[in-house]
Each structure stands twice: as structure tokens, then as C-alpha cells.
PDB file of C-alpha atoms in Angstrom:
ATOM      1  CA  MET A   1     100.262  79.361  80.396  1.00 94.00           C
ATOM      2  CA  LYS A   2     101.038  82.769  81.869  1.00 97.00           C
ATOM      3  CA  LYS A   3     100.261  85.618  79.487  1.00 98.00           C
ATOM      4  CA  VAL A   4     101.529  89.199  79.231  1.00 98.00           C
ATOM      5  CA  LEU A   5      99.596  92.093  77.719  1.00 98.00           C
ATOM      6  CA  ILE A   6     101.888  94.466  75.791  1.00 99.00           C
ATOM      7  CA  PRO A   7     100.229  97.822  75.027  1.00 99.00           C
ATOM      8  CA  VAL A   8     102.010  99.683  72.208  1.00 98.00           C
ATOM      9  CA  THR A   9     101.560 103.069  70.596  1.00 98.00           C
ATOM     10  CA  ASN A  10      99.600 103.950  67.468  1.00 98.00           C
ATOM     11  CA  HIS A  11     101.502 107.264  67.167  1.00 98.00           C
ATOM     12  CA  ALA A  12     103.943 107.027  64.245  1.00 98.00           C
ATOM     13  CA  THR A  13     106.076 110.150  64.717  1.00 97.00           C
ATOM     14  CA  LEU A  14     108.302 111.800  67.323  1.00 96.00           C
ATOM     15  CA  GLY A  15     105.858 114.190  68.958  1.00 96.00           C
ATOM     16  CA  ASP A  16     104.577 116.703  66.407  1.00 94.00           C
ATOM     17  CA  THR A  17     107.597 116.290  64.110  1.00 95.00           C
ATOM     18  CA  ASP A  18     107.642 114.311  60.867  1.00 95.00           C
ATOM     19  CA  GLN A  19     110.350 111.954  62.163  1.00 94.00           C
ATOM     20  CA  ALA A  20     109.251 108.310  61.872  1.00 95.00           C
ATOM     21  CA  ASN A  21     108.765 106.781  65.282  1.00 97.00           C
ATOM     22  CA  GLY A  22     106.418 104.514  67.244  1.00 98.00           C
ATOM     23  CA  THR A  23     107.589 101.693  69.521  1.00 98.00           C
ATOM     24  CA  TYR A  24     111.356 101.204  69.764  1.00 98.00           C
ATOM     25  CA  ALA A  25     111.751  97.677  68.411  1.00 98.00           C
ATOM     26  CA  PRO A  26     114.628  96.415  70.600  1.00 98.00           C
ATOM     27  CA  GLU A  27     112.687  97.167  73.775  1.00 98.00           C
ATOM     28  CA  LEU A  28     109.840  95.010  72.493  1.00 98.00           C
ATOM     29  CA  THR A  29     111.917  92.249  70.925  1.00 98.00           C
ATOM     30  CA  HIS A  30     114.311  91.683  73.823  1.00 98.00           C
ATOM     31  CA  VAL A  31     111.474  91.262  76.303  1.00 98.00           C
ATOM     32  CA  VAL A  32     109.429  89.033  73.977  1.00 98.00           C
ATOM     33  CA  HIS A  33     112.578  86.947  73.425  1.00 98.00           C
ATOM     34  CA  VAL A  34     112.837  86.330  77.183  1.00 98.00           C
ATOM     35  CA  LEU A  35     109.122  85.580  77.518  1.00 98.00           C
ATOM     36  CA  LYS A  36     109.154  83.038  74.676  1.00 97.00           C
ATOM     37  CA  ALA A  37     112.229  81.319  76.114  1.00 97.00           C
ATOM     38  CA  GLN A  38     110.378  80.945  79.422  1.00 97.00           C
ATOM     39  CA  GLY A  39     107.188  79.607  77.850  1.00 97.00           C
ATOM     40  CA  ILE A  40     105.215  82.750  78.671  1.00 98.00           C
ATOM     41  CA  GLY A  41     102.588  83.921  76.180  1.00 98.00           C
ATOM     42  CA  TYR A  42     101.961  87.503  75.118  1.00 98.00           C
ATOM     43  CA  GLU A  43      99.531  89.681  73.194  1.00 98.00           C
ATOM     44  CA  LEU A  44     100.013  93.104  71.603  1.00 98.00           C
ATOM     45  CA  ALA A  45      97.323  95.754  71.917  1.00 98.00           C
ATOM     46  CA  SER A  46      96.940  99.434  71.097  1.00 98.00           C
ATOM     47  CA  ILE A  47      94.316 102.114  71.527  1.00 98.00           C
ATOM     48  CA  GLN A  48      93.042 101.815  67.957  1.00 98.00           C
ATOM     49  CA  GLY A  49      94.154  98.240  67.187  1.00 98.00           C
ATOM     50  CA  GLY A  50      95.568  97.068  63.860  1.00 98.00           C
ATOM     51  CA  GLN A  51      99.061  97.661  62.426  1.00 98.00           C
ATOM     52  CA  VAL A  52     101.386  99.613  64.722  1.00 98.00           C
ATOM     53  CA  PRO A  53     104.546 101.594  63.902  1.00 98.00           C
ATOM     54  CA  LEU A  54     108.033 100.427  64.913  1.00 98.00           C
ATOM     55  CA  TYR A  55     111.439 102.045  64.582  1.00 97.00           C
ATOM     56  CA  GLY A  56     114.899 100.774  65.499  1.00 96.00           C
ATOM     57  CA  THR A  57     114.277  97.707  63.358  1.00 95.00           C
ATOM     58  CA  ASP A  58     117.769  98.086  61.898  1.00 91.00           C
ATOM     59  CA  ALA A  59     119.663  98.414  65.202  1.00 85.00           C
ATOM     60  CA  GLU A  60     123.259  97.524  64.355  1.00 87.00           C
ATOM     61  CA  GLY A  61     124.735  94.428  65.949  1.00 92.00           C
ATOM     62  CA  ASP A  62     121.508  93.509  67.749  1.00 96.00           C
ATOM     63  CA  GLU A  63     121.063  89.861  66.838  1.00 96.00           C
ATOM     64  CA  VAL A  64     118.122  89.329  69.187  1.00 97.00           C
ATOM     65  CA  ASN A  65     116.259  92.225  67.588  1.00 97.00           C
ATOM     66  CA  SER A  66     116.949  90.940  64.077  1.00 97.00           C
ATOM     67  CA  GLN A  67     115.962  87.398  65.012  1.00 97.00           C
ATOM     68  CA  MET A  68     112.717  88.373  66.726  1.00 97.00           C
ATOM     69  CA  LEU A  69     111.640  90.720  63.925  1.00 97.00           C
ATOM     70  CA  GLU A  70     111.674  87.680  61.650  1.00 96.00           C
ATOM     71  CA  ASP A  71     109.507  85.712  64.086  1.00 97.00           C
ATOM     72  CA  ALA A  72     106.213  84.975  62.317  1.00 97.00           C
ATOM     73  CA  GLU A  73     104.129  85.160  65.493  1.00 97.00           C
ATOM     74  CA  LEU A  74     105.502  88.558  66.474  1.00 98.00           C
ATOM     75  CA  GLN A  75     105.137  89.892  62.917  1.00 97.00           C
ATOM     76  CA  ALA A  76     101.477  88.843  62.904  1.00 98.00           C
ATOM     77  CA  LYS A  77     100.815  90.501  66.252  1.00 98.00           C
ATOM     78  CA  ILE A  78     102.500  93.769  65.168  1.00 98.00           C
ATOM     79  CA  ALA A  79     100.377  93.785  62.011  1.00 98.00           C
ATOM     80  CA  ASN A  80      97.126  93.156  63.863  1.00 98.00           C
ATOM     81  CA  THR A  81      97.155  94.413  67.455  1.00 98.00           C
ATOM     82  CA  LEU A  82      94.011  94.094  69.516  1.00 98.00           C
ATOM     83  CA  SER A  83      92.216  97.353  70.264  1.00 98.00           C
ATOM     84  CA  VAL A  84      91.816  98.374  73.888  1.00 98.00           C
ATOM     85  CA  SER A  85      88.035  97.936  73.580  1.00 96.00           C
ATOM     86  CA  GLU A  86      88.524  94.224  72.787  1.00 96.00           C
ATOM     87  CA  LEU A  87      90.522  93.401  75.903  1.00 98.00           C
ATOM     88  CA  ASN A  88      89.492  91.367  78.928  1.00 98.00           C
ATOM     89  CA  ILE A  89      92.178  92.317  81.434  1.00 98.00           C
ATOM     90  CA  SER A  90      91.526  89.220  83.562  1.00 97.00           C
ATOM     91  CA  ASP A  91      93.031  87.145  80.731  1.00 98.00           C
ATOM     92  CA  TYR A  92      96.506  88.478  81.550  1.00 98.00           C
ATOM     93  CA  ASP A  93      99.022  87.879  84.340  1.00 98.00           C
ATOM     94  CA  ALA A  94     101.168  90.956  83.648  1.00 98.00           C
ATOM     95  CA  ILE A  95     101.335  94.153  81.607  1.00 99.00           C
ATOM     96  CA  PHE A  96     104.514  95.318  79.879  1.00 99.00           C
ATOM     97  CA  TYR A  97     104.984  98.740  78.280  1.00 99.00           C
ATOM     98  CA  PRO A  98     107.930  98.932  75.840  1.00 98.00           C
ATOM     99  CA  GLY A  99     109.331 102.354  75.082  1.00 98.00           C
ATOM    100  CA  GLY A 100     109.737 104.518  72.023  1.00 98.00           C
ATOM    101  CA  PHE A 101     108.746 108.155  71.772  1.00 98.00           C
ATOM    102  CA  GLY A 102     105.349 107.433  70.191  1.00 98.00           C
ATOM    103  CA  LEU A 103     103.606 106.591  73.445  1.00 98.00           C
ATOM    104  CA  LEU A 104     104.377 110.051  74.830  1.00 98.00           C
ATOM    105  CA  SER A 105     101.630 111.182  72.435  1.00 98.00           C
ATOM    106  CA  ASP A 106      98.961 108.593  73.253  1.00 98.00           C
ATOM    107  CA  LEU A 107      99.433 106.020  76.048  1.00 98.00           C
ATOM    108  CA  ALA A 108     100.857 108.694  78.359  1.00 98.00           C
ATOM    109  CA  THR A 109      97.366 110.187  78.702  1.00 98.00           C
ATOM    110  CA  ASP A 110      95.081 107.301  77.731  1.00 98.00           C
ATOM    111  CA  GLU A 111      92.443 106.612  80.377  1.00 98.00           C
ATOM    112  CA  GLN A 112      91.197 103.335  78.855  1.00 98.00           C
ATOM    113  CA  PHE A 113      94.467 101.468  79.252  1.00 98.00           C
ATOM    114  CA  ALA A 114      95.098 103.237  82.564  1.00 98.00           C
ATOM    115  CA  THR A 115      91.805 101.944  83.977  1.00 98.00           C
ATOM    116  CA  LEU A 116      92.560  98.391  82.826  1.00 98.00           C
ATOM    117  CA  ALA A 117      96.053  98.603  84.332  1.00 98.00           C
ATOM    118  CA  ALA A 118      94.705  99.795  87.689  1.00 98.00           C
ATOM    119  CA  THR A 119      92.217  96.919  87.782  1.00 98.00           C
ATOM    120  CA  HIS A 120      94.991  94.479  86.872  1.00 98.00           C
ATOM    121  CA  TYR A 121      97.398  95.797  89.512  1.00 98.00           C
ATOM    122  CA  GLU A 122      94.821  95.819  92.294  1.00 98.00           C
ATOM    123  CA  ALA A 123      93.980  92.199  91.486  1.00 97.00           C
ATOM    124  CA  GLY A 124      97.610  91.267  92.173  1.00 97.00           C
ATOM    125  CA  GLY A 125      99.015  91.629  88.662  1.00 97.00           C
ATOM    126  CA  VAL A 126     102.506  92.858  87.871  1.00 98.00           C
ATOM    127  CA  ILE A 127     103.278  95.854  85.645  1.00 98.00           C
ATOM    128  CA  ALA A 128     106.598  96.401  83.856  1.00 99.00           C
ATOM    129  CA  ALA A 129     107.888  99.213  81.643  1.00 99.00           C
ATOM    130  CA  VAL A 130     111.186 100.280  80.090  1.00 99.00           C
ATOM    131  CA  CYS A 131     112.727 103.520  78.777  1.00 98.00           C
ATOM    132  CA  HIS A 132     109.786 105.761  77.730  1.00 98.00           C
ATOM    133  CA  GLY A 133     107.338 102.976  78.617  1.00 98.00           C
ATOM    134  CA  PRO A 134     106.874 104.367  82.152  1.00 98.00           C
ATOM    135  CA  ALA A 135     105.023 107.298  80.527  1.00 98.00           C
ATOM    136  CA  ALA A 136     102.045 104.929  80.375  1.00 98.00           C
ATOM    137  CA  LEU A 137     102.162 104.709  84.182  1.00 98.00           C
ATOM    138  CA  LEU A 138     101.397 108.417  84.568  1.00 98.00           C
ATOM    139  CA  PRO A 139      97.594 108.228  84.087  1.00 98.00           C
ATOM    140  CA  ILE A 140      97.124 105.060  86.198  1.00 98.00           C
ATOM    141  CA  THR A 141      95.071 105.905  89.279  1.00 98.00           C
ATOM    142  CA  LEU A 142      94.116 103.281  91.873  1.00 98.00           C
ATOM    143  CA  SER A 143      90.623 102.891  93.304  1.00 97.00           C
ATOM    144  CA  ASN A 144      91.578 104.915  96.403  1.00 97.00           C
ATOM    145  CA  GLY A 145      92.413 107.871  94.149  1.00 98.00           C
ATOM    146  CA  ASP A 146      96.187 107.562  94.526  1.00 98.00           C
ATOM    147  CA  PRO A 147      98.524 107.429  91.517  1.00 98.00           C
ATOM    148  CA  LEU A 148      99.979 103.953  90.943  1.00 98.00           C
ATOM    149  CA  ILE A 149     103.501 105.364  91.228  1.00 98.00           C
ATOM    150  CA  GLY A 150     102.682 107.693  94.132  1.00 98.00           C
ATOM    151  CA  ASP A 151     104.318 105.366  96.664  1.00 98.00           C
ATOM    152  CA  LYS A 152     106.807 103.675  94.334  1.00 98.00           C
ATOM    153  CA  SER A 153     110.445 104.029  93.347  1.00 98.00           C
ATOM    154  CA  VAL A 154     110.595 104.361  89.552  1.00 98.00           C
ATOM    155  CA  THR A 155     113.130 104.885  86.769  1.00 99.00           C
ATOM    156  CA  CYS A 156     112.791 105.853  83.090  1.00 98.00           C
ATOM    157  CA  PHE A 157     114.723 107.411  80.196  1.00 98.00           C
ATOM    158  CA  THR A 158     116.696 110.333  81.596  1.00 98.00           C
ATOM    159  CA  ARG A 159     117.182 113.964  80.661  1.00 98.00           C
ATOM    160  CA  GLU A 160     120.843 113.243  79.935  1.00 98.00           C
ATOM    161  CA  GLU A 161     119.881 110.430  77.588  1.00 98.00           C
ATOM    162  CA  GLU A 162     117.405 112.693  75.775  1.00 98.00           C
ATOM    163  CA  ILE A 163     120.233 115.186  75.251  1.00 98.00           C
ATOM    164  CA  ASP A 164     122.642 112.484  74.060  1.00 98.00           C
ATOM    165  CA  PHE A 165     119.987 111.128  71.686  1.00 95.00           C
ATOM    166  CA  GLY A 166     119.257 114.593  70.265  1.00 96.00           C
ATOM    167  CA  THR A 167     115.566 114.533  71.163  1.00 97.00           C
ATOM    168  CA  ILE A 168     115.384 116.951  74.091  1.00 96.00           C
ATOM    169  CA  SER A 169     113.884 119.744  71.947  1.00 95.00           C
ATOM    170  CA  SER A 170     111.415 117.542  70.030  1.00 96.00           C
ATOM    171  CA  ILE A 171     109.708 115.451  72.736  1.00 97.00           C
ATOM    172  CA  PRO A 172     106.162 116.382  73.823  1.00 97.00           C
ATOM    173  CA  PHE A 173     107.333 116.498  77.442  1.00 98.00           C
ATOM    174  CA  LEU A 174     110.348 115.457  79.532  1.00 98.00           C
ATOM    175  CA  LEU A 175     109.469 112.076  80.987  1.00 98.00           C
ATOM    176  CA  GLU A 176     112.028 112.214  83.794  1.00 98.00           C
ATOM    177  CA  GLU A 177     110.430 115.370  85.155  1.00 98.00           C
ATOM    178  CA  ALA A 178     106.875 114.018  84.831  1.00 98.00           C
ATOM    179  CA  ILE A 179     107.799 110.812  86.658  1.00 98.00           C
ATOM    180  CA  ALA A 180     109.800 112.637  89.333  1.00 98.00           C
ATOM    181  CA  ARG A 181     106.828 114.912  90.090  1.00 98.00           C
ATOM    182  CA  LYS A 182     104.428 111.977  90.584  1.00 98.00           C
ATOM    183  CA  ALA A 183     106.484 109.046  91.928  1.00 98.00           C
ATOM    184  CA  ALA A 184     107.556 108.682  95.545  1.00 98.00           C
ATOM    185  CA  GLN A 185     111.140 108.425  94.314  1.00 98.00           C
ATOM    186  CA  TYR A 186     112.789 108.803  90.906  1.00 98.00           C
ATOM    187  CA  ARG A 187     116.144 107.077  90.479  1.00 98.00           C
ATOM    188  CA  LYS A 188     118.666 106.866  87.645  1.00 98.00           C
ATOM    189  CA  VAL A 189     122.244 105.844  86.909  1.00 98.00           C
ATOM    190  CA  GLN A 190     124.807 107.035  84.359  1.00 98.00           C
ATOM    191  CA  PRO A 191     123.397 107.369  80.815  1.00 98.00           C
ATOM    192  CA  TRP A 192     123.011 104.173  78.804  1.00 98.00           C
ATOM    193  CA  GLN A 193     123.820 101.827  81.705  1.00 98.00           C
ATOM    194  CA  GLU A 194     121.518  98.933  82.587  1.00 98.00           C
ATOM    195  CA  PHE A 195     119.291  99.836  85.532  1.00 98.00           C
ATOM    196  CA  VAL A 196     116.104  98.153  86.745  1.00 98.00           C
ATOM    197  CA  ILE A 197     113.962  98.847  89.820  1.00 98.00           C
ATOM    198  CA  GLU A 198     111.432  96.423  91.287  1.00 98.00           C
ATOM    199  CA  ASP A 199     108.992  97.878  93.796  1.00 98.00           C
ATOM    200  CA  ALA A 200     105.780  96.174  94.974  1.00 96.00           C
ATOM    201  CA  GLY A 201     104.853  94.521  91.685  1.00 97.00           C
ATOM    202  CA  LEU A 202     106.111  97.394  89.518  1.00 98.00           C
ATOM    203  CA  ILE A 203     109.227  96.815  87.387  1.00 98.00           C
ATOM    204  CA  THR A 204     110.847  99.738  85.552  1.00 99.00           C
ATOM    205  CA  GLY A 205     113.998  99.967  83.413  1.00 99.00           C
ATOM    206  CA  GLN A 206     115.890 103.145  82.529  1.00 98.00           C
ATOM    207  CA  ASN A 207     116.802 102.738  78.849  1.00 98.00           C
ATOM    208  CA  PRO A 208     117.173 100.315  75.909  1.00 98.00           C
ATOM    209  CA  ALA A 209     120.138  98.639  77.626  1.00 98.00           C
ATOM    210  CA  SER A 210     117.756  97.649  80.436  1.00 98.00           C
ATOM    211  CA  ALA A 211     115.170  95.861  78.279  1.00 98.00           C
ATOM    212  CA  HIS A 212     116.595  92.354  78.647  1.00 98.00           C
ATOM    213  CA  ALA A 213     116.887  92.726  82.415  1.00 98.00           C
ATOM    214  CA  VAL A 214     113.285  93.980  82.624  1.00 98.00           C
ATOM    215  CA  GLY A 215     112.191  90.893  80.674  1.00 98.00           C
ATOM    216  CA  VAL A 216     114.123  88.627  83.045  1.00 98.00           C
ATOM    217  CA  ALA A 217     112.662  90.323  86.129  1.00 98.00           C
ATOM    218  CA  LEU A 218     109.159  90.057  84.668  1.00 98.00           C
ATOM    219  CA  ALA A 219     109.567  86.359  83.807  1.00 98.00           C
ATOM    220  CA  GLN A 220     110.948  85.600  87.268  1.00 97.00           C
ATOM    221  CA  HIS A 221     108.014  87.354  88.891  1.00 96.00           C
ATOM    222  CA  LEU A 222     105.532  85.376  86.815  1.00 97.00           C
ATOM    223  CA  LYS A 223     107.296  82.093  87.601  1.00 91.00           C
ATOM    224  CA  THR A 224     106.887  82.729  91.333  1.00 89.00           C
ATOM    225  CA  GLN A 225     103.234  83.829  91.234  1.00 80.00           C
TER     226      GLN A 225
END
């Protein structure tokens, strides 16, 4: 069985504010829903391990999110993530980073996961990320010293979407700018529209509306490996 490693944040607030945050549930649940339907396994991990924070668990009208949050396997994995120190990256066929603002405060600068991801990618593995998930791509440096995204076309949550969401003044940094400064090309479409880019084994989605499509692209890639 193919297996996907899903690194998630341990950071429970929006930046330095007291607003509850973490991983945005629909971006996790929609991708896991696709993986399960395709018979692809997954594991959740975080820097510290253990219980991880979620928000968006009450997203209105999102039946997939509601259904998956009641899934016993997913509940168990959220309550007891593996720590990065426990991981053997060769056990996994892909890495997927869901979004949420929390990872801007930990995975966006974490060298342990970044090193594992570089090893995985250079061994032919695929990496996917959606919304703020591409923040975790920023510290990934390949063995030749180049940034993973240095020759890639990438998308992520946009400045306009931060403004619409009311978070532009609270985020630790503007992800669009950070990605645009490091990637070969940064691309986006109108706010809140589905948009996914695939480039040389790297799959990125712009926003929550893109999560399902990222899951589909990831599953298709794994089926053809």
C-alpha cells in the first residue's frame, strides 16, 4: 500500500495572538478523504508529536469535513501524531502539508522536517501542499544547496485572501511574498477559486477550495508511480 506522510503543526494560535488556530481541518480532511477512497494509507506527524490543534472543524455545509472528523482512524492519528524524531522517511511514498496559520510559526522554519523532505524528494518522492501548507516548503534545501522551489512554479494562499479573511495584520509573515521571493515562479488566480499547480513532483494548491483537487492530483501521481 502506498503511504503519505502528513506533517501538521503543533502551534495552536494565529501567530502571536490568542486566536485558536493550528491546522485548518478541511484541508486535512478533504485530502485524507481522497486518499482513503483510493486505498492509500497515511500517517500524521508533528515536530513534538502527540495531540495537535485543529480549527475549522465546524465549517458550515462541509459534509466531507464533518464525516472525516468522525472517522475513528483520523481521530486517533490527530490525538497521537508521531514526532519527527520517530520517522523513517523511506516508509513513505509522498508528503502532504495541509494549511492553517499554525505552521507559519513552526514548520515554516523547521529544519528536521525540511531535511527529511529533501531526502524524500531526491529519492523520487512527491510533495504536495495546500493554502498555507507551502510555507513548509520554504526551508527545504536540496543536496546541491538549491531551494526545493528555486526552479519550480508554486502557488499558495494569496495576499488578497489574507485581506478577505481578516488576517493580514496578524500573520507572522506574508506567505505569498516569501514564496514569490524564493520560487522560480509564483502564480495565483482570483481569490477563493480552485487552483492547483503540478511541477516536477511538487503539487501546490492556492486555498481551501483547492484541497480536494490537490488530493486528487496526489492520488493520481501515486497511482502512476
